[in-house]
PDB file of C-alpha atoms in Angstrom:
ATOM      1  CA  GLN K   1      -0.074   1.146 -39.157  1.00  0.00           C
ATOM      2  CA  PHE K   2       2.430  -0.298 -36.666  1.00  0.00           C
ATOM      3  CA  HIS K   3       4.892  -1.092 -39.467  1.00  0.00           C
ATOM      4  CA  GLU K   4       4.393   2.367 -40.961  1.00  0.00           C
ATOM      5  CA  ASP K   5       4.684   4.458 -37.777  1.00  0.00           C
ATOM      6  CA  GLY K   6       6.787   2.211 -35.539  1.00  0.00           C
ATOM      7  CA  PHE K   7       4.161   2.347 -32.774  1.00  0.00           C
ATOM      8  CA  LEU K   8       0.500   1.525 -32.247  1.00  0.00           C
ATOM      9  CA  VAL K   9      -2.005   2.378 -29.502  1.00  0.00           C
ATOM     10  CA  LEU K  10      -4.579  -0.247 -28.531  1.00  0.00           C
ATOM     11  CA  GLU K  11      -6.949   1.436 -26.080  1.00  0.00           C
ATOM     12  CA  HIS K  12      -8.692  -0.678 -23.387  1.00  0.00           C
ATOM     13  CA  PHE K  13      -6.449  -3.676 -24.124  1.00  0.00           C
ATOM     14  CA  PHE K  14      -6.356  -4.498 -20.408  1.00  0.00           C
ATOM     15  CA  THR K  15      -9.299  -4.166 -18.035  1.00  0.00           C
ATOM     16  CA  ALA K  16      -9.432  -1.746 -15.102  1.00  0.00           C
ATOM     17  CA  GLU K  17      -9.329  -4.804 -12.800  1.00  0.00           C
ATOM     18  CA  GLU K  18      -6.106  -6.068 -14.413  1.00  0.00           C
ATOM     19  CA  CYS K  19      -4.534  -2.605 -14.031  1.00  0.00           C
ATOM     20  CA  ASP K  20      -5.622  -2.365 -10.391  1.00  0.00           C
ATOM     21  CA  SER K  21      -4.255  -5.834  -9.615  1.00  0.00           C
ATOM     22  CA  MET K  22      -0.825  -4.749 -10.901  1.00  0.00           C
ATOM     23  CA  ARG K  23      -0.921  -1.523  -8.899  1.00  0.00           C
ATOM     24  CA  SER K  24      -1.955  -3.354  -5.711  1.00  0.00           C
ATOM     25  CA  GLN K  25       0.788  -5.915  -6.202  1.00  0.00           C
ATOM     26  CA  ILE K  26       3.458  -3.251  -6.704  1.00  0.00           C
ATOM     27  CA  GLN K  27       2.252  -1.482  -3.559  1.00  0.00           C
ATOM     28  CA  ARG K  28       2.897  -4.683  -1.605  1.00  0.00           C
ATOM     29  CA  ILE K  29       6.335  -5.060  -3.193  1.00  0.00           C
ATOM     30  CA  VAL K  30       7.279  -1.450  -2.323  1.00  0.00           C
ATOM     31  CA  GLU K  31       6.035  -1.831   1.268  1.00  0.00           C
ATOM     32  CA  GLU K  32       8.305  -4.844   1.708  1.00  0.00           C
ATOM     33  CA  MET K  33      11.326  -3.500  -0.180  1.00  0.00           C
ATOM     34  CA  GLU K  34      14.681  -3.499   1.565  1.00  0.00           C
ATOM     35  CA  VAL K  35      17.393  -1.677  -0.348  1.00  0.00           C
ATOM     36  CA  PRO K  36      20.918  -1.629   1.149  1.00  0.00           C
ATOM     37  CA  MET K  37      22.480   1.857   1.308  1.00  0.00           C
ATOM     38  CA  HIS K  38      25.163   1.106  -1.313  1.00  0.00           C
ATOM     39  CA  CYS K  39      22.494  -0.133  -3.749  1.00  0.00           C
ATOM     40  CA  ARG K  40      20.375   3.019  -3.794  1.00  0.00           C
ATOM     41  CA  THR K  41      20.815   3.955  -7.445  1.00  0.00           C
ATOM     42  CA  GLN K  42      19.160   7.095  -8.814  1.00  0.00           C
ATOM     43  CA  PHE K  43      17.770   6.411 -12.259  1.00  0.00           C
ATOM     44  CA  SER K  44      18.473   8.773 -15.149  1.00  0.00           C
ATOM     45  CA  THR K  45      18.241   8.779 -18.933  1.00  0.00           C
ATOM     46  CA  ARG K  46      20.829  11.542 -19.401  1.00  0.00           C
ATOM     47  CA  GLU K  47      23.994  10.022 -20.840  1.00  0.00           C
ATOM     48  CA  ASP K  48      26.544  11.459 -18.367  1.00  0.00           C
ATOM     49  CA  GLU K  49      24.360  10.597 -15.371  1.00  0.00           C
ATOM     50  CA  GLN K  50      23.615   7.132 -16.764  1.00  0.00           C
ATOM     51  CA  LEU K  51      27.301   6.327 -17.023  1.00  0.00           C
ATOM     52  CA  GLN K  52      27.930   7.613 -13.523  1.00  0.00           C
ATOM     53  CA  ALA K  53      24.987   5.932 -11.764  1.00  0.00           C
ATOM     54  CA  GLN K  54      24.007   2.796 -13.669  1.00  0.00           C
ATOM     55  CA  GLY K  55      27.418   2.366 -15.254  1.00  0.00           C
ATOM     56  CA  SER K  56      29.281   2.135 -11.979  1.00  0.00           C
ATOM     57  CA  SER K  57      26.591   0.144 -10.246  1.00  0.00           C
ATOM     58  CA  ASP K  58      26.712  -3.614 -10.098  1.00  0.00           C
ATOM     59  CA  TYR K  59      23.203  -3.384  -8.619  1.00  0.00           C
ATOM     60  CA  PHE K  60      21.901  -2.153 -11.979  1.00  0.00           C
ATOM     61  CA  LEU K  61      24.052  -4.375 -14.201  1.00  0.00           C
ATOM     62  CA  THR K  62      23.001  -7.568 -12.439  1.00  0.00           C
ATOM     63  CA  SER K  63      19.278  -6.700 -12.249  1.00  0.00           C
ATOM     64  CA  GLY K  64      18.290  -8.536 -15.444  1.00  0.00           C
ATOM     65  CA  ASP K  65      17.144 -11.656 -13.608  1.00  0.00           C
ATOM     66  CA  LYS K  66      16.003  -9.996 -10.352  1.00  0.00           C
ATOM     67  CA  ILE K  67      13.466  -7.534  -8.926  1.00  0.00           C
ATOM     68  CA  ARG K  68      15.369  -4.371  -8.013  1.00  0.00           C
ATOM     69  CA  PHE K  69      14.579  -0.763  -7.106  1.00  0.00           C
ATOM     70  CA  PHE K  70      15.736   2.503  -8.701  1.00  0.00           C
ATOM     71  CA  PHE K  71      14.987   5.996  -7.412  1.00  0.00           C
ATOM     72  CA  GLU K  72      14.199   9.470  -8.725  1.00  0.00           C
ATOM     73  CA  LYS K  73      16.886  12.142  -8.740  1.00  0.00           C
ATOM     74  CA  GLY K  74      17.040  14.322  -5.643  1.00  0.00           C
ATOM     75  CA  VAL K  75      15.205  11.963  -3.275  1.00  0.00           C
ATOM     76  CA  LEU K  76      18.347  10.666  -1.515  1.00  0.00           C
ATOM     77  CA  ASP K  77      20.897  12.578   0.535  1.00  0.00           C
ATOM     78  CA  GLU K  78      24.666  12.044   0.148  1.00  0.00           C
ATOM     79  CA  LYS K  79      24.504   9.067   2.512  1.00  0.00           C
ATOM     80  CA  GLY K  80      21.641   7.383   0.649  1.00  0.00           C
ATOM     81  CA  ASN K  81      18.898   8.239   3.170  1.00  0.00           C
ATOM     82  CA  PHE K  82      15.442   9.027   1.785  1.00  0.00           C
ATOM     83  CA  LEU K  83      14.444  12.707   1.802  1.00  0.00           C
ATOM     84  CA  VAL K  84      10.839  11.852   0.867  1.00  0.00           C
ATOM     85  CA  PRO K  85       8.738   8.773   1.754  1.00  0.00           C
ATOM     86  CA  LYS K  86      10.147   5.742  -0.046  1.00  0.00           C
ATOM     87  CA  GLU K  87       6.887   5.023  -1.893  1.00  0.00           C
ATOM     88  CA  ARG K  88       7.054   8.537  -3.401  1.00  0.00           C
ATOM     89  CA  SER K  89      10.771   8.331  -4.212  1.00  0.00           C
ATOM     90  CA  ILE K  90      10.887   5.231  -6.377  1.00  0.00           C
ATOM     91  CA  SER K  91      11.341   5.710 -10.139  1.00  0.00           C
ATOM     92  CA  LYS K  92      11.177   2.142 -11.411  1.00  0.00           C
ATOM     93  CA  ILE K  93      11.376  -1.515 -10.493  1.00  0.00           C
ATOM     94  CA  GLY K  94      13.188  -3.886 -12.875  1.00  0.00           C
ATOM     95  CA  HIS K  95      13.995  -6.021 -14.661  1.00  0.00           C
ATOM     96  CA  ALA K  96      12.457  -9.459 -14.088  1.00  0.00           C
ATOM     97  CA  LEU K  97       8.983  -8.897 -12.641  1.00  0.00           C
ATOM     98  CA  HIS K  98       7.704 -11.001 -15.554  1.00  0.00           C
ATOM     99  CA  ALA K  99       9.643 -14.007 -14.251  1.00  0.00           C
ATOM    100  CA  HIS K 100       9.454 -13.706 -10.469  1.00  0.00           C
ATOM    101  CA  ASP K 101       6.081 -12.174  -9.654  1.00  0.00           C
ATOM    102  CA  PRO K 102       2.876 -14.150 -10.284  1.00  0.00           C
ATOM    103  CA  VAL K 103       0.706 -11.112 -11.137  1.00  0.00           C
ATOM    104  CA  PHE K 104       3.140  -9.656 -13.692  1.00  0.00           C
ATOM    105  CA  LYS K 105       3.972 -13.078 -15.077  1.00  0.00           C
ATOM    106  CA  GLN K 106       0.266 -13.681 -15.728  1.00  0.00           C
ATOM    107  CA  ILE K 107      -0.134 -10.310 -17.492  1.00  0.00           C
ATOM    108  CA  THR K 108       3.017 -10.782 -19.614  1.00  0.00           C
ATOM    109  CA  HIS K 109       1.906 -14.214 -20.803  1.00  0.00           C
ATOM    110  CA  SER K 110      -1.821 -13.467 -20.919  1.00  0.00           C
ATOM    111  CA  PRO K 111      -3.698 -15.118 -23.814  1.00  0.00           C
ATOM    112  CA  LYS K 112      -4.421 -11.739 -25.433  1.00  0.00           C
ATOM    113  CA  VAL K 113      -0.735 -10.773 -25.407  1.00  0.00           C
ATOM    114  CA  GLN K 114       0.182 -14.131 -26.943  1.00  0.00           C
ATOM    115  CA  GLU K 115      -2.547 -13.722 -29.569  1.00  0.00           C
ATOM    116  CA  LEU K 116      -1.242 -10.240 -30.399  1.00  0.00           C
ATOM    117  CA  GLY K 117       2.270 -11.676 -30.819  1.00  0.00           C
ATOM    118  CA  ARG K 118       0.923 -14.209 -33.304  1.00  0.00           C
ATOM    119  CA  LYS K 119      -0.986 -11.500 -35.210  1.00  0.00           C
ATOM    120  CA  LEU K 120       2.290  -9.575 -35.499  1.00  0.00           C
ATOM    121  CA  GLY K 121       3.896 -12.664 -36.994  1.00  0.00           C
ATOM    122  CA  LEU K 122       6.238 -13.408 -34.076  1.00  0.00           C
ATOM    123  CA  GLU K 123       7.354 -17.031 -34.315  1.00  0.00           C
ATOM    124  CA  ARG K 124       9.671 -17.505 -31.341  1.00  0.00           C
ATOM    125  CA  PRO K 125       9.273 -14.431 -29.133  1.00  0.00           C
ATOM    126  CA  VAL K 126      11.130 -14.415 -25.814  1.00  0.00           C
ATOM    127  CA  VAL K 127      10.736 -11.925 -22.947  1.00  0.00           C
ATOM    128  CA  VAL K 128      13.996 -10.094 -22.291  1.00  0.00           C
ATOM    129  CA  GLN K 129      13.077  -7.634 -19.531  1.00  0.00           C
ATOM    130  CA  SER K 130      10.233  -5.913 -17.695  1.00  0.00           C
ATOM    131  CA  MET K 131       9.869  -2.707 -15.689  1.00  0.00           C
ATOM    132  CA  TYR K 132       7.312  -0.983 -13.522  1.00  0.00           C
ATOM    133  CA  ILE K 133       7.623   2.793 -13.997  1.00  0.00           C
ATOM    134  CA  PHE K 134       6.064   5.200 -11.476  1.00  0.00           C
ATOM    135  CA  LYS K 135       6.507   8.707 -12.982  1.00  0.00           C
ATOM    136  CA  GLN K 136       5.916  10.202  -9.526  1.00  0.00           C
ATOM    137  CA  PRO K 137       3.728  13.337  -9.109  1.00  0.00           C
ATOM    138  CA  GLY K 138       5.782  16.530  -9.326  1.00  0.00           C
ATOM    139  CA  ILE K 139       9.165  14.770  -9.586  1.00  0.00           C
ATOM    140  CA  GLY K 140       8.754  12.031 -12.220  1.00  0.00           C
ATOM    141  CA  GLY K 141      11.812  12.705 -14.366  1.00  0.00           C
ATOM    142  CA  GLU K 142      11.800  13.290 -18.112  1.00  0.00           C
ATOM    143  CA  VAL K 143      12.916  10.461 -20.385  1.00  0.00           C
ATOM    144  CA  THR K 144      15.081  11.975 -23.098  1.00  0.00           C
ATOM    145  CA  PRO K 145      14.568  10.990 -26.769  1.00  0.00           C
ATOM    146  CA  HIS K 146      15.925   7.496 -27.337  1.00  0.00           C
ATOM    147  CA  GLN K 147      15.541   4.179 -29.162  1.00  0.00           C
ATOM    148  CA  ASP K 148      15.084   1.006 -27.117  1.00  0.00           C
ATOM    149  CA  ALA K 149      17.554  -0.802 -29.404  1.00  0.00           C
ATOM    150  CA  THR K 150      20.281   1.500 -28.003  1.00  0.00           C
ATOM    151  CA  PHE K 151      20.088  -0.674 -24.884  1.00  0.00           C
ATOM    152  CA  LEU K 152      18.662  -3.907 -26.342  1.00  0.00           C
ATOM    153  CA  HIS K 153      20.671  -4.515 -29.502  1.00  0.00           C
ATOM    154  CA  THR K 154      20.130  -7.446 -31.848  1.00  0.00           C
ATOM    155  CA  GLU K 155      21.541  -8.716 -35.127  1.00  0.00           C
ATOM    156  CA  PRO K 156      19.670  -8.108 -37.351  1.00  0.00           C
ATOM    157  CA  LEU K 157      17.870  -5.031 -36.038  1.00  0.00           C
ATOM    158  CA  GLY K 158      14.069  -4.853 -35.945  1.00  0.00           C
ATOM    159  CA  ARG K 159      13.636  -7.840 -33.608  1.00  0.00           C
ATOM    160  CA  VAL K 160      12.793  -6.041 -30.357  1.00  0.00           C
ATOM    161  CA  LEU K 161       9.268  -4.958 -29.470  1.00  0.00           C
ATOM    162  CA  GLY K 162       8.054  -3.078 -26.395  1.00  0.00           C
ATOM    163  CA  PHE K 163       4.648  -3.604 -24.754  1.00  0.00           C
ATOM    164  CA  TRP K 164       3.808  -0.475 -22.718  1.00  0.00           C
ATOM    165  CA  ILE K 165       0.693  -0.700 -20.514  1.00  0.00           C
ATOM    166  CA  ALA K 166      -0.885   2.403 -18.957  1.00  0.00           C
ATOM    167  CA  LEU K 167      -2.076   1.480 -15.450  1.00  0.00           C
ATOM    168  CA  GLU K 168      -3.671   4.919 -15.061  1.00  0.00           C
ATOM    169  CA  ASP K 169      -4.452   7.612 -17.604  1.00  0.00           C
ATOM    170  CA  ALA K 170      -1.278   8.864 -19.321  1.00  0.00           C
ATOM    171  CA  ARG K 171      -1.966  12.475 -20.313  1.00  0.00           C
ATOM    172  CA  LEU K 172       0.076  15.469 -21.507  1.00  0.00           C
ATOM    173  CA  GLU K 173       0.100  16.815 -17.933  1.00  0.00           C
ATOM    174  CA  ASN K 174       1.562  13.729 -16.265  1.00  0.00           C
ATOM    175  CA  GLY K 175       4.099  12.673 -18.878  1.00  0.00           C
ATOM    176  CA  CYS K 176       2.558  10.587 -21.698  1.00  0.00           C
ATOM    177  CA  LEU K 177       4.813   9.195 -24.433  1.00  0.00           C
ATOM    178  CA  TRP K 178       5.785  11.187 -27.538  1.00  0.00           C
ATOM    179  CA  PHE K 179       6.966   9.564 -30.796  1.00  0.00           C
ATOM    180  CA  ILE K 180       8.524  10.539 -34.120  1.00  0.00           C
ATOM    181  CA  PRO K 181       6.358   8.574 -36.600  1.00  0.00           C
ATOM    182  CA  GLY K 182       8.387   6.528 -39.059  1.00  0.00           C
ATOM    183  CA  SER K 183      11.687   7.056 -37.211  1.00  0.00           C
ATOM    184  CA  HIS K 184      12.179   3.279 -36.829  1.00  0.00           C
ATOM    185  CA  THR K 185      13.517   2.910 -40.376  1.00  0.00           C
ATOM    186  CA  ALA K 186      16.835   4.739 -40.046  1.00  0.00           C
ATOM    187  CA  GLY K 187      18.863   2.291 -37.938  1.00  0.00           C
ATOM    188  CA  VAL K 188      20.354   2.983 -34.494  1.00  0.00           C
ATOM    189  CA  SER K 189      22.446   6.076 -33.802  1.00  0.00           C
ATOM    190  CA  ARG K 190      23.801   5.144 -30.376  1.00  0.00           C
ATOM    191  CA  ARG K 191      24.505   1.997 -28.377  1.00  0.00           C
ATOM    192  CA  MET K 192      25.100   1.368 -24.698  1.00  0.00           C
ATOM    193  CA  VAL K 193      27.660  -1.447 -24.418  1.00  0.00           C
ATOM    194  CA  ARG K 194      29.365  -3.263 -21.556  1.00  0.00           C
ATOM    195  CA  ALA K 195      32.914  -2.098 -20.933  1.00  0.00           C
ATOM    196  CA  PRO K 196      35.672  -4.713 -20.505  1.00  0.00           C
ATOM    197  CA  PRO K 197      35.497  -6.440 -17.079  1.00  0.00           C
ATOM    198  CA  GLY K 198      37.153  -4.511 -14.275  1.00  0.00           C
ATOM    199  CA  THR K 199      36.820  -1.066 -15.865  1.00  0.00           C
ATOM    200  CA  LEU K 200      34.629   1.781 -14.609  1.00  0.00           C
ATOM    201  CA  PRO K 201      32.086   2.841 -15.617  1.00  0.00           C
ATOM    202  CA  CYS K 202      30.864  -0.672 -16.480  1.00  0.00           C
ATOM    203  CA  VAL K 203      29.026   0.581 -19.580  1.00  0.00           C
ATOM    204  CA  ARG K 204      29.870   3.128 -22.262  1.00  0.00           C
ATOM    205  CA  PHE K 205      28.066   4.711 -25.197  1.00  0.00           C
ATOM    206  CA  VAL K 206      29.141   4.196 -28.794  1.00  0.00           C
ATOM    207  CA  GLY K 207      27.839   6.825 -31.209  1.00  0.00           C
ATOM    208  CA  SER K 208      25.640   9.732 -30.140  1.00  0.00           C
ATOM    209  CA  GLU K 209      21.974  10.635 -30.080  1.00  0.00           C
ATOM    210  CA  PRO K 210      21.284  13.258 -32.776  1.00  0.00           C
ATOM    211  CA  ALA K 211      19.498  16.487 -31.896  1.00  0.00           C
ATOM    212  CA  TYR K 212      15.891  15.732 -32.802  1.00  0.00           C
ATOM    213  CA  ASP K 213      13.566  18.447 -34.049  1.00  0.00           C
ATOM    214  CA  ASP K 214      10.943  18.862 -31.303  1.00  0.00           C
ATOM    215  CA  SER K 215       8.227  19.624 -33.844  1.00  0.00           C
ATOM    216  CA  ARG K 216       8.470  16.081 -35.267  1.00  0.00           C
ATOM    217  CA  PHE K 217       7.271  14.486 -32.012  1.00  0.00           C
ATOM    218  CA  VAL K 218       3.610  13.489 -31.712  1.00  0.00           C
ATOM    219  CA  PRO K 219       2.058  12.998 -28.238  1.00  0.00           C
ATOM    220  CA  LEU K 220       0.217   9.743 -27.513  1.00  0.00           C
ATOM    221  CA  PRO K 221      -2.148  10.259 -24.573  1.00  0.00           C
ATOM    222  CA  THR K 222      -3.374   6.820 -23.506  1.00  0.00           C
ATOM    223  CA  GLY K 223      -6.228   5.830 -21.226  1.00  0.00           C
ATOM    224  CA  LYS K 224      -5.930   3.405 -18.321  1.00  0.00           C
ATOM    225  CA  GLY K 225      -5.615  -0.128 -19.706  1.00  0.00           C
ATOM    226  CA  GLY K 226      -4.268   1.088 -23.053  1.00  0.00           C
ATOM    227  CA  LEU K 227      -1.349  -0.757 -24.633  1.00  0.00           C
ATOM    228  CA  ILE K 228       1.277   0.939 -26.802  1.00  0.00           C
ATOM    229  CA  LEU K 229       3.365  -1.305 -29.044  1.00  0.00           C
ATOM    230  CA  ILE K 230       6.833   0.191 -29.505  1.00  0.00           C
ATOM    231  CA  HIS K 231       9.216  -0.824 -32.300  1.00  0.00           C
ATOM    232  CA  GLY K 232      12.779  -1.205 -30.979  1.00  0.00           C
ATOM    233  CA  GLU K 233      14.125   1.556 -33.221  1.00  0.00           C
ATOM    234  CA  VAL K 234      11.354   4.169 -33.045  1.00  0.00           C
ATOM    235  CA  VAL K 235      12.443   7.438 -31.376  1.00  0.00           C
ATOM    236  CA  HIS K 236      10.321   8.319 -28.331  1.00  0.00           C
ATOM    237  CA  LYS K 237      10.448  10.348 -25.120  1.00  0.00           C
ATOM    238  CA  SER K 238       8.347  11.547 -22.195  1.00  0.00           C
ATOM    239  CA  ASP K 239       8.360  14.843 -20.332  1.00  0.00           C
ATOM    240  CA  LEU K 240       8.783  15.619 -16.649  1.00  0.00           C
ATOM    241  CA  ASN K 241       5.642  14.969 -14.626  1.00  0.00           C
ATOM    242  CA  SER K 242       4.865  18.329 -13.070  1.00  0.00           C
ATOM    243  CA  SER K 243       1.252  17.385 -12.242  1.00  0.00           C
ATOM    244  CA  GLU K 244      -0.088  16.035  -8.956  1.00  0.00           C
ATOM    245  CA  PHE K 245      -0.972  12.668 -10.536  1.00  0.00           C
ATOM    246  CA  SER K 246       1.386   9.752 -11.066  1.00  0.00           C
ATOM    247  CA  ARG K 247       1.623   7.934 -14.427  1.00  0.00           C
ATOM    248  CA  GLN K 248       2.239   4.322 -13.552  1.00  0.00           C
ATOM    249  CA  VAL K 249       2.969   1.778 -16.280  1.00  0.00           C
ATOM    250  CA  PHE K 250       4.096  -1.807 -16.638  1.00  0.00           C
ATOM    251  CA  THR K 251       6.272  -2.412 -19.664  1.00  0.00           C
ATOM    252  CA  PHE K 252       8.139  -5.392 -21.053  1.00  0.00           C
ATOM    253  CA  HIS K 253      10.232  -6.142 -24.130  1.00  0.00           C
ATOM    254  CA  VAL K 254      10.180  -9.204 -26.316  1.00  0.00           C
ATOM    255  CA  MET K 255      12.647 -10.337 -28.963  1.00  0.00           C
ATOM    256  CA  GLU K 256      11.901 -12.485 -31.980  1.00  0.00           C
ATOM    257  CA  ALA K 257      14.471 -15.202 -31.268  1.00  0.00           C
ATOM    258  CA  LYS K 258      14.164 -16.948 -34.624  1.00  0.00           C
ATOM    259  CA  GLY K 259      17.220 -16.094 -36.708  1.00  0.00           C
ATOM    260  CA  THR K 260      18.299 -13.425 -34.223  1.00  0.00           C
ATOM    261  CA  SER K 261      21.415 -13.018 -32.089  1.00  0.00           C
ATOM    262  CA  TRP K 262      21.315 -11.027 -28.861  1.00  0.00           C
ATOM    263  CA  SER K 263      24.370  -8.769 -28.585  1.00  0.00           C
ATOM    264  CA  LYS K 264      26.938  -9.990 -26.049  1.00  0.00           C
ATOM    265  CA  GLU K 265      27.717  -6.295 -25.495  1.00  0.00           C
ATOM    266  CA  ASN K 266      24.219  -5.465 -24.155  1.00  0.00           C
ATOM    267  CA  TRP K 267      24.148  -4.504 -20.471  1.00  0.00           C
ATOM    268  CA  LEU K 268      21.334  -7.045 -20.007  1.00  0.00           C
ATOM    269  CA  GLN K 269      22.266 -10.693 -20.491  1.00  0.00           C
ATOM    270  CA  PRO K 270      20.303 -13.912 -19.998  1.00  0.00           C
ATOM    271  CA  THR K 271      21.631 -15.975 -17.079  1.00  0.00           C
ATOM    272  CA  PRO K 272      21.655 -19.707 -16.277  1.00  0.00           C
ATOM    273  CA  GLU K 273      19.078 -18.893 -13.554  1.00  0.00           C
ATOM    274  CA  LEU K 274      16.893 -16.990 -16.014  1.00  0.00           C
ATOM    275  CA  PRO K 275      17.282 -17.691 -19.722  1.00  0.00           C
ATOM    276  CA  PHE K 276      14.902 -15.461 -21.684  1.00  0.00           C
ATOM    277  CA  PRO K 277      11.501 -17.218 -21.286  1.00  0.00           C
ATOM    278  CA  SER K 278       9.255 -17.867 -24.283  1.00  0.00           C
ATOM    279  CA  LEU K 279       6.309 -15.486 -24.588  1.00  0.00           C
ATOM    280  CA  TYR K 280       4.164 -18.377 -25.757  1.00  0.00           C
ATOM    281  CA  THR K 281       3.206 -20.829 -23.015  1.00  0.00           C
TER     282      THR K 281
END
């Protein structure tokens, strides 16, 4: 079914205790977070805003091997001061929780994740990035239709796989994921690539996202502890969270490294400090 649809839901893959341990750990991280004024980047998935915010921000571009903080739109004033409490303003934390935090490292490399990788036929999977996404009550922004391979490009395609873990119930009301079944077979329509050094914005888009027919999207409500496997080229989105409940998730991406080259044009690059670690331990 995964190969047919490009996604698969595995309910109750993680226990309530595992979900709660991740949420408690992130609470501690947020309580201790110190973000310099010039690094307060508002996160967006709209192309023009992405180029403006992430594309001109070294803080974003160099976050591949660090734990960094990104905020919802409208929660900062012109000077970068918080207009709402910081724990309610944060959009996501990325992109190396899997490497630097013991709780998220343990989840990423848990025996059941490794076993699932083997069942999917992954021979040399490496972890390329991880994110904690908050989808805050009332302000959790929409994620526009996209393919993960737009940002994480490989030669050949079809080598990137997302693991998306619901840490609380993801419902229609609070912004669950929506997919176009079978849309992973048509290649990639758009790529975000690094611009030449010294130019702003630091990233640019090649190609464009087509206008998708809304009626083709299927919602995937997922209970707490559910895991959604996401093919790198399947088209998916999530709506604004207008409810009073957050929709927190931990997600990470792996790449089958055997016979695969990671694009040098991707915004995210392995570093000497953090080469992409093997999923299998």
